[in-house]
mmCIF file of C-alpha atoms in Angstrom:
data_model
loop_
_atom_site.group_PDB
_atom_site.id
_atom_site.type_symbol
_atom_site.label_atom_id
_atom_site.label_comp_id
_atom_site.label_asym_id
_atom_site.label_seq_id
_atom_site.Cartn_x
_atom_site.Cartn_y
_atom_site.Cartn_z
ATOM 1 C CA UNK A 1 0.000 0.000 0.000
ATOM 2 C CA UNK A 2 1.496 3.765 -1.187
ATOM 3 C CA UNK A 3 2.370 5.635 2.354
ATOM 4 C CA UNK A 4 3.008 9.666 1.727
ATOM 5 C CA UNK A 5 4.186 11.543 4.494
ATOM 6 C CA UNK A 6 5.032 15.176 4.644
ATOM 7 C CA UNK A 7 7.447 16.957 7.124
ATOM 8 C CA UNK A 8 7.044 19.314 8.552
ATOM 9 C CA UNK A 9 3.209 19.245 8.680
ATOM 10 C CA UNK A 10 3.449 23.044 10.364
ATOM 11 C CA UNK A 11 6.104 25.381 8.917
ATOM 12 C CA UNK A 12 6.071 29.378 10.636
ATOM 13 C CA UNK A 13 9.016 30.972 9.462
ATOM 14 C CA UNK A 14 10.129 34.503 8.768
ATOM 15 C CA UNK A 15 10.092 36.382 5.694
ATOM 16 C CA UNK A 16 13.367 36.422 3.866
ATOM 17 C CA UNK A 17 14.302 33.237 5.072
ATOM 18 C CA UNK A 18 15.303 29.513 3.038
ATOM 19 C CA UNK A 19 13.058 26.240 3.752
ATOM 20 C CA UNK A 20 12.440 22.913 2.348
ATOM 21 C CA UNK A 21 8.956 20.464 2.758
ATOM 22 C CA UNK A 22 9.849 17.067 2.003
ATOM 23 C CA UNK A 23 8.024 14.596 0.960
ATOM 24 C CA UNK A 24 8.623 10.572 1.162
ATOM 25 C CA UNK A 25 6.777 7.451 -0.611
ATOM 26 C CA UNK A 26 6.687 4.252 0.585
ATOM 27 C CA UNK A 27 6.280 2.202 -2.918
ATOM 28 C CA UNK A 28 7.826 2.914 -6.352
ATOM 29 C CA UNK A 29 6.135 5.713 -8.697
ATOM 30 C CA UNK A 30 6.917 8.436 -11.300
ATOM 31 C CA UNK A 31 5.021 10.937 -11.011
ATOM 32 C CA UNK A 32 4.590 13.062 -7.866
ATOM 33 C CA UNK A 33 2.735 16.203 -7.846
ATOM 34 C CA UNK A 34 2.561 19.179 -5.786
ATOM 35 C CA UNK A 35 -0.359 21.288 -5.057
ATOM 36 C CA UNK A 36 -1.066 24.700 -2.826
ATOM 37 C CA UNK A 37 -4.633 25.499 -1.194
ATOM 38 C CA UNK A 38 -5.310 28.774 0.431
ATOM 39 C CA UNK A 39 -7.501 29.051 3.181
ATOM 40 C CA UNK A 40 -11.283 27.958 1.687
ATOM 41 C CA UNK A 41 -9.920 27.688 -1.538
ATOM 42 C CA UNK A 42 -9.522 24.467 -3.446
ATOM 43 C CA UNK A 43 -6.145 23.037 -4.734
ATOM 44 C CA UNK A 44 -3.927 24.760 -6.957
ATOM 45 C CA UNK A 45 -1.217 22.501 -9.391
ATOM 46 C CA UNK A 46 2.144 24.031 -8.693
ATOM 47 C CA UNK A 47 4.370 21.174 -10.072
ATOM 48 C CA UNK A 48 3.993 17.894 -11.918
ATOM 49 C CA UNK A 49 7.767 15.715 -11.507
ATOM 50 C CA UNK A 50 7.731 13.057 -14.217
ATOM 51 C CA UNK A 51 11.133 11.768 -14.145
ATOM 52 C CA UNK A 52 13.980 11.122 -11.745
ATOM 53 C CA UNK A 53 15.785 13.954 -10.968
ATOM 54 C CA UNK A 54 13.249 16.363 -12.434
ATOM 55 C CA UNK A 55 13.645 19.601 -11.417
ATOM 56 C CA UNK A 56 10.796 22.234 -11.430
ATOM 57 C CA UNK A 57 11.144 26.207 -10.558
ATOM 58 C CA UNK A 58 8.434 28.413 -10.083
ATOM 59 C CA UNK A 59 9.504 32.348 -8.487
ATOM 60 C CA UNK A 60 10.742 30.998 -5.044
ATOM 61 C CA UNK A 61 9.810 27.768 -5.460
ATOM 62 C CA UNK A 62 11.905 24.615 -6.978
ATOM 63 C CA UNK A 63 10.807 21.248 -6.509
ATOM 64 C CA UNK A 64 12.350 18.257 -7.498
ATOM 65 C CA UNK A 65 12.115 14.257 -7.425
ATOM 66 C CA UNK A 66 14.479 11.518 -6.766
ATOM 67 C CA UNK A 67 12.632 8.636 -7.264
ATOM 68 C CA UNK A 68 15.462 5.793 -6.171
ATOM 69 C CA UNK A 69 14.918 7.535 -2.838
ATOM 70 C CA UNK A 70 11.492 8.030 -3.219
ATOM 71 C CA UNK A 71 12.077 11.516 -1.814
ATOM 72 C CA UNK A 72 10.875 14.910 -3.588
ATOM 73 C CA UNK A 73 11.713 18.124 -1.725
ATOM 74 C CA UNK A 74 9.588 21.685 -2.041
ATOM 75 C CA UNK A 75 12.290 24.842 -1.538
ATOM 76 C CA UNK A 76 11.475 27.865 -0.829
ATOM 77 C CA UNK A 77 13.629 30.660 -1.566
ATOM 78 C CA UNK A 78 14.077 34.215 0.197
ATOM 79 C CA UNK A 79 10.365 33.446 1.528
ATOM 80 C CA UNK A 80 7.538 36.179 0.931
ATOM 81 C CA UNK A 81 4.105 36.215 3.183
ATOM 82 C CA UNK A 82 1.941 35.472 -0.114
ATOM 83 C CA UNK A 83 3.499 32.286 -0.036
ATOM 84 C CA UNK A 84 2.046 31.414 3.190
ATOM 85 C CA UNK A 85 -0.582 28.161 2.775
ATOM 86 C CA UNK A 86 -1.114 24.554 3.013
ATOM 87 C CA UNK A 87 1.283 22.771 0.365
ATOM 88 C CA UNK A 88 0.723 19.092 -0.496
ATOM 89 C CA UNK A 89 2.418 16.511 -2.585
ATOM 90 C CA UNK A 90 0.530 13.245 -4.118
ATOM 91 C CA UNK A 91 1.510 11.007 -5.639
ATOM 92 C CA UNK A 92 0.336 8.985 -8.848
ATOM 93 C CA UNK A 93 0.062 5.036 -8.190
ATOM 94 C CA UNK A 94 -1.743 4.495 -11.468
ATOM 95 C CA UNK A 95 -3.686 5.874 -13.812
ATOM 96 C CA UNK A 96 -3.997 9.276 -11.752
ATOM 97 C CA UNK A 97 -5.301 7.410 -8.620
ATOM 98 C CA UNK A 98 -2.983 9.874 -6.190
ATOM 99 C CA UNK A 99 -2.082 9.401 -2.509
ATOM 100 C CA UNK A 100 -2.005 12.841 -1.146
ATOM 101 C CA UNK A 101 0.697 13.450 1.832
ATOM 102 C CA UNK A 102 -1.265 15.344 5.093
ATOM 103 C CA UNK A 103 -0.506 18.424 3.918
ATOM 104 C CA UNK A 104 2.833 21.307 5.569
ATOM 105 C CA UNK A 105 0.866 24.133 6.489
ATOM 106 C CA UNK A 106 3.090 27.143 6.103
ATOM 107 C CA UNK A 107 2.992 30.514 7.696
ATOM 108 C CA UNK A 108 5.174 33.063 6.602
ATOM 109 C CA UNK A 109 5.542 35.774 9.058
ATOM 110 C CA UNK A 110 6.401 39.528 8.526
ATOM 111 C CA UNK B 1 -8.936 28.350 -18.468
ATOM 112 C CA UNK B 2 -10.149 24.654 -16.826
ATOM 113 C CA UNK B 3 -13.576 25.297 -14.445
ATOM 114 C CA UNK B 4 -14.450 22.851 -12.631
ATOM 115 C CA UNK B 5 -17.732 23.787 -10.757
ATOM 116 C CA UNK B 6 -19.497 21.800 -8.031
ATOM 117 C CA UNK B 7 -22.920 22.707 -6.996
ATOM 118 C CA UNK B 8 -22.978 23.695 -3.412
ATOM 119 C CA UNK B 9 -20.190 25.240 -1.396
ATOM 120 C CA UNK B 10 -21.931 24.812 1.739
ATOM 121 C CA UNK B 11 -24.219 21.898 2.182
ATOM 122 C CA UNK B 12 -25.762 20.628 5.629
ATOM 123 C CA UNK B 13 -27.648 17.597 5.910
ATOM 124 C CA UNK B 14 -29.557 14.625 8.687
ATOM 125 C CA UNK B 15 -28.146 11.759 9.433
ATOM 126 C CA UNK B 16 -29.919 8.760 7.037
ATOM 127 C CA UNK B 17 -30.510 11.837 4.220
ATOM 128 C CA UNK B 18 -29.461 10.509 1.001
ATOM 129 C CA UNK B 19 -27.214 13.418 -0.309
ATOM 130 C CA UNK B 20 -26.024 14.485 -4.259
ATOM 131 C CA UNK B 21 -22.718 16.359 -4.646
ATOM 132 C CA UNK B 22 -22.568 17.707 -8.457
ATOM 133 C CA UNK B 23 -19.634 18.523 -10.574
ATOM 134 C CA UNK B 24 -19.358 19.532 -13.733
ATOM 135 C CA UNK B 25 -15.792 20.495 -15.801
ATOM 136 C CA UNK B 26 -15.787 22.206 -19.315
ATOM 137 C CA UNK B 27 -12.909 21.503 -20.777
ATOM 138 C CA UNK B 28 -13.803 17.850 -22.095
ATOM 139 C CA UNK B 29 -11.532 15.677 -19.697
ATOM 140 C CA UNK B 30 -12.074 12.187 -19.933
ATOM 141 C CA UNK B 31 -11.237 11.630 -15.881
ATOM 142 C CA UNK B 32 -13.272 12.606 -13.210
ATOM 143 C CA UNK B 33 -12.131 12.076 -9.239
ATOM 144 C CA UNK B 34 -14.246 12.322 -5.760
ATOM 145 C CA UNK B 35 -12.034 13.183 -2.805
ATOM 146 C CA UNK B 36 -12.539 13.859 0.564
ATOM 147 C CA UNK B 37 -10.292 16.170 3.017
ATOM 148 C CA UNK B 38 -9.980 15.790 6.383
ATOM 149 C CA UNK B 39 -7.443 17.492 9.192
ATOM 150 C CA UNK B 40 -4.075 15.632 8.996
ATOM 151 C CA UNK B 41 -5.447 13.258 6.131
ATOM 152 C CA UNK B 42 -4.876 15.251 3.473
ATOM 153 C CA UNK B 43 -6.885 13.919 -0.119
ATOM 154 C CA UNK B 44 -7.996 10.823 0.160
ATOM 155 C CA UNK B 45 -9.947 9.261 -3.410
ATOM 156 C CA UNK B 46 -13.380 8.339 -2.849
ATOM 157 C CA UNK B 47 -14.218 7.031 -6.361
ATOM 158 C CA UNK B 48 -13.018 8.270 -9.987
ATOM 159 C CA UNK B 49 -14.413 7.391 -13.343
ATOM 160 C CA UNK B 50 -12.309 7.109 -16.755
ATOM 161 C CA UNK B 51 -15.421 7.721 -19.315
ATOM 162 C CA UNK B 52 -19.188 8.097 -19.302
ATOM 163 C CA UNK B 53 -21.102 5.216 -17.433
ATOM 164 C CA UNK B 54 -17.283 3.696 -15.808
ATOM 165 C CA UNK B 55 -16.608 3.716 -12.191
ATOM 166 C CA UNK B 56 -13.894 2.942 -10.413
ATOM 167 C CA UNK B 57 -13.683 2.770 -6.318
ATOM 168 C CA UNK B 58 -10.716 4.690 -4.900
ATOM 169 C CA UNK B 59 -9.312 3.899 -1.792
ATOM 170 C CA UNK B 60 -12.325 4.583 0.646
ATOM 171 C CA UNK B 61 -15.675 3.927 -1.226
ATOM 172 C CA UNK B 62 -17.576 2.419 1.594
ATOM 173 C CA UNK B 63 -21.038 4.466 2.263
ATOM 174 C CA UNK B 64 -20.510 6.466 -1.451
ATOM 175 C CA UNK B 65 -21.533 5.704 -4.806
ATOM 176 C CA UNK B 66 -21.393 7.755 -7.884
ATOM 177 C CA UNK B 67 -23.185 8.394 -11.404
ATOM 178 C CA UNK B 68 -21.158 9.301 -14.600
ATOM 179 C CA UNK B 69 -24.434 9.944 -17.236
ATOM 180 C CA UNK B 70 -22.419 12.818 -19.302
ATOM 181 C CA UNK B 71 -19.016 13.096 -19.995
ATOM 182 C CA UNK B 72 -18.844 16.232 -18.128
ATOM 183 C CA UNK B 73 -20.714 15.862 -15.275
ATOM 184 C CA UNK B 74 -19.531 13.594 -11.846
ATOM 185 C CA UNK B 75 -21.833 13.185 -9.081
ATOM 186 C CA UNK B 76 -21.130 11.492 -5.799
ATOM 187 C CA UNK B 77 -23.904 10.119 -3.553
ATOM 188 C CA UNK B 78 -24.329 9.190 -0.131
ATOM 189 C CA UNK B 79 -27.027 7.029 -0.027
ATOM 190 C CA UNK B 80 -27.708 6.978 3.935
ATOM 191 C CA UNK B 81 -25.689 10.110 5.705
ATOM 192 C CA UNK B 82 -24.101 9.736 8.458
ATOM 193 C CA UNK B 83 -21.800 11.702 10.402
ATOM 194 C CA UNK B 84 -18.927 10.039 9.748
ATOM 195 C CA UNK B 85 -18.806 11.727 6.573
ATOM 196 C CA UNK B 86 -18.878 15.385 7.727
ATOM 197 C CA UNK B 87 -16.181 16.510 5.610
ATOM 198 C CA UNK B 88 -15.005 18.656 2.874
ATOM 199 C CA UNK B 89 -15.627 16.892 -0.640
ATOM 200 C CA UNK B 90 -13.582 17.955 -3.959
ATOM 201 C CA UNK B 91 -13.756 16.788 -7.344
ATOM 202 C CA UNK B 92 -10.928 17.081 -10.207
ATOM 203 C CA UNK B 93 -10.702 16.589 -13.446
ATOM 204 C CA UNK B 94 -7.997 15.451 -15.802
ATOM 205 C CA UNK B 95 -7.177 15.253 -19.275
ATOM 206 C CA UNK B 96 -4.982 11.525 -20.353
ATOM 207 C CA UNK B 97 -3.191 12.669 -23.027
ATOM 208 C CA UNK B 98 -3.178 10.570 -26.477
ATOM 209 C CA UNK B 99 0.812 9.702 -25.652
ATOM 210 C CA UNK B 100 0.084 8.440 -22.412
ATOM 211 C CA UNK B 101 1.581 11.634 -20.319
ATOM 212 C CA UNK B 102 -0.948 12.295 -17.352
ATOM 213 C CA UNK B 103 -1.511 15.505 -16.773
ATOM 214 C CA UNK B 104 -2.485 17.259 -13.435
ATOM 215 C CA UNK B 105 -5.825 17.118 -11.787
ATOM 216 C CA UNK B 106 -7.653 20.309 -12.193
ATOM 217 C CA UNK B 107 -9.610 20.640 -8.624
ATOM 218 C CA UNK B 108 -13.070 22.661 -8.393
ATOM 219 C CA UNK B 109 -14.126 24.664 -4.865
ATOM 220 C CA UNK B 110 -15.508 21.971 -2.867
ATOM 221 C CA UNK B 111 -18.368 21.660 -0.781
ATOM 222 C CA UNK B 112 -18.459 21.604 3.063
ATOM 223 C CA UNK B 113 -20.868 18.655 4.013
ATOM 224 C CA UNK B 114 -21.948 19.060 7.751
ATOM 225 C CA UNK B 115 -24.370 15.687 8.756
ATOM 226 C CA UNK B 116 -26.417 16.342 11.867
#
């Protein structure tokens, strides 16, 4: 059975500031996505990883996937307070059926 | 732009109520996905479907079913309510592109189900 577990779940850090979400999968895959929700919003697609070593960049944020360690990471550069929500990585175990991680909520603090 | 619409953002209900959640998605996806999100669970898939009239149970199908009549539309049912399934419901969409490549799940507002 696919396991996905996020760390940290909680992230408060200050503006300005360098930080990394990881994510970790229990059985083989690749694809991993991540995704951002707001408060009451619904999910946003930030990053689809297809391959090992993929390596995504968005503005602050670079993701990327190593799938021999079954790890993908979420960096955040030089953090700004409009980056502050819940970020969550899933991942595809077959024909789009995705195993979401809990979720890293992250507050980003003036 | 992908919309994916569902028909209530706030929905409260009785226990043993049989309940419809609607979606609907315009940009002619072939998948359709039910999830539900709870605190510290994250997404978890309810059901999905791959084409009109197919169904598929995800990983926690027990009390739901779902109907698939038109390509576009995806609705999820709860045949008896109960308040166990108080929870915030989302459905995505997603095109499967003619080489294979998946593309990401397009996810519509949700809607807050509240059983009493």
């Amino acid at each position: 059975e696919l396991k996905v577990e996020q760390n940290p779940l909680f992230l408060s850090m200050q503006e300005g500031k360098n930080y990394t979400i990881y994510c970790n999968y229990s059985t083989t895959s690749d694809r991993l996505y991540w995704y951002r929700q707001d408060p009451g919003k619904s999910l946003e697609s930030l990053f689809v990883l297809l391959s090992n070593g993929a390596v995504k960049q968005e503005g602050r944020l670079m993701a990327s996937l190593d799938t021999k360690a079954r790890l993908s990471t979420l960096h955040i550069t030089a953090a700004v307070h409009d980056l502050s929500a819940t970020y969550f990585c899933a991942v595809d175990k077959g024909a789009q059926k995705l195993v979401f991680g809990q979720g890293t909520r992250l507050t980003i603090n003036p | 732009d992908v919309k994916v619409t569902q028909s209530s953002r706030y929905l409260v209900k009785r226990t043993g109520e049989k309940v419809f959640l609607e979606c609907v998605q315009d940009m002619d996806h072939e998948n359709m996905f039910w999830y539900r999100q709870d605190p510290g669970l994250g997404l978890r898939l309810i059901y999905f479907s791959y084409d009109v009239k197919m169904k598929e149970k995800g990983d926690i199908p027990e009390g739901y079913s779902v109907s698939r009549e038109k390509k576009e539309r995806f609705s999820l049912i709860l045949e008896s309510a109960s308040t166990n399934q108080t929870s915030m419901y989302l459905c995505a969409s997603a095109f499967t592109g003619w080489t294979g490549a998946y593309n990401e799940q397009f996810f519509g507002p949700g809607t807050r189900l509240t059983v009493l």
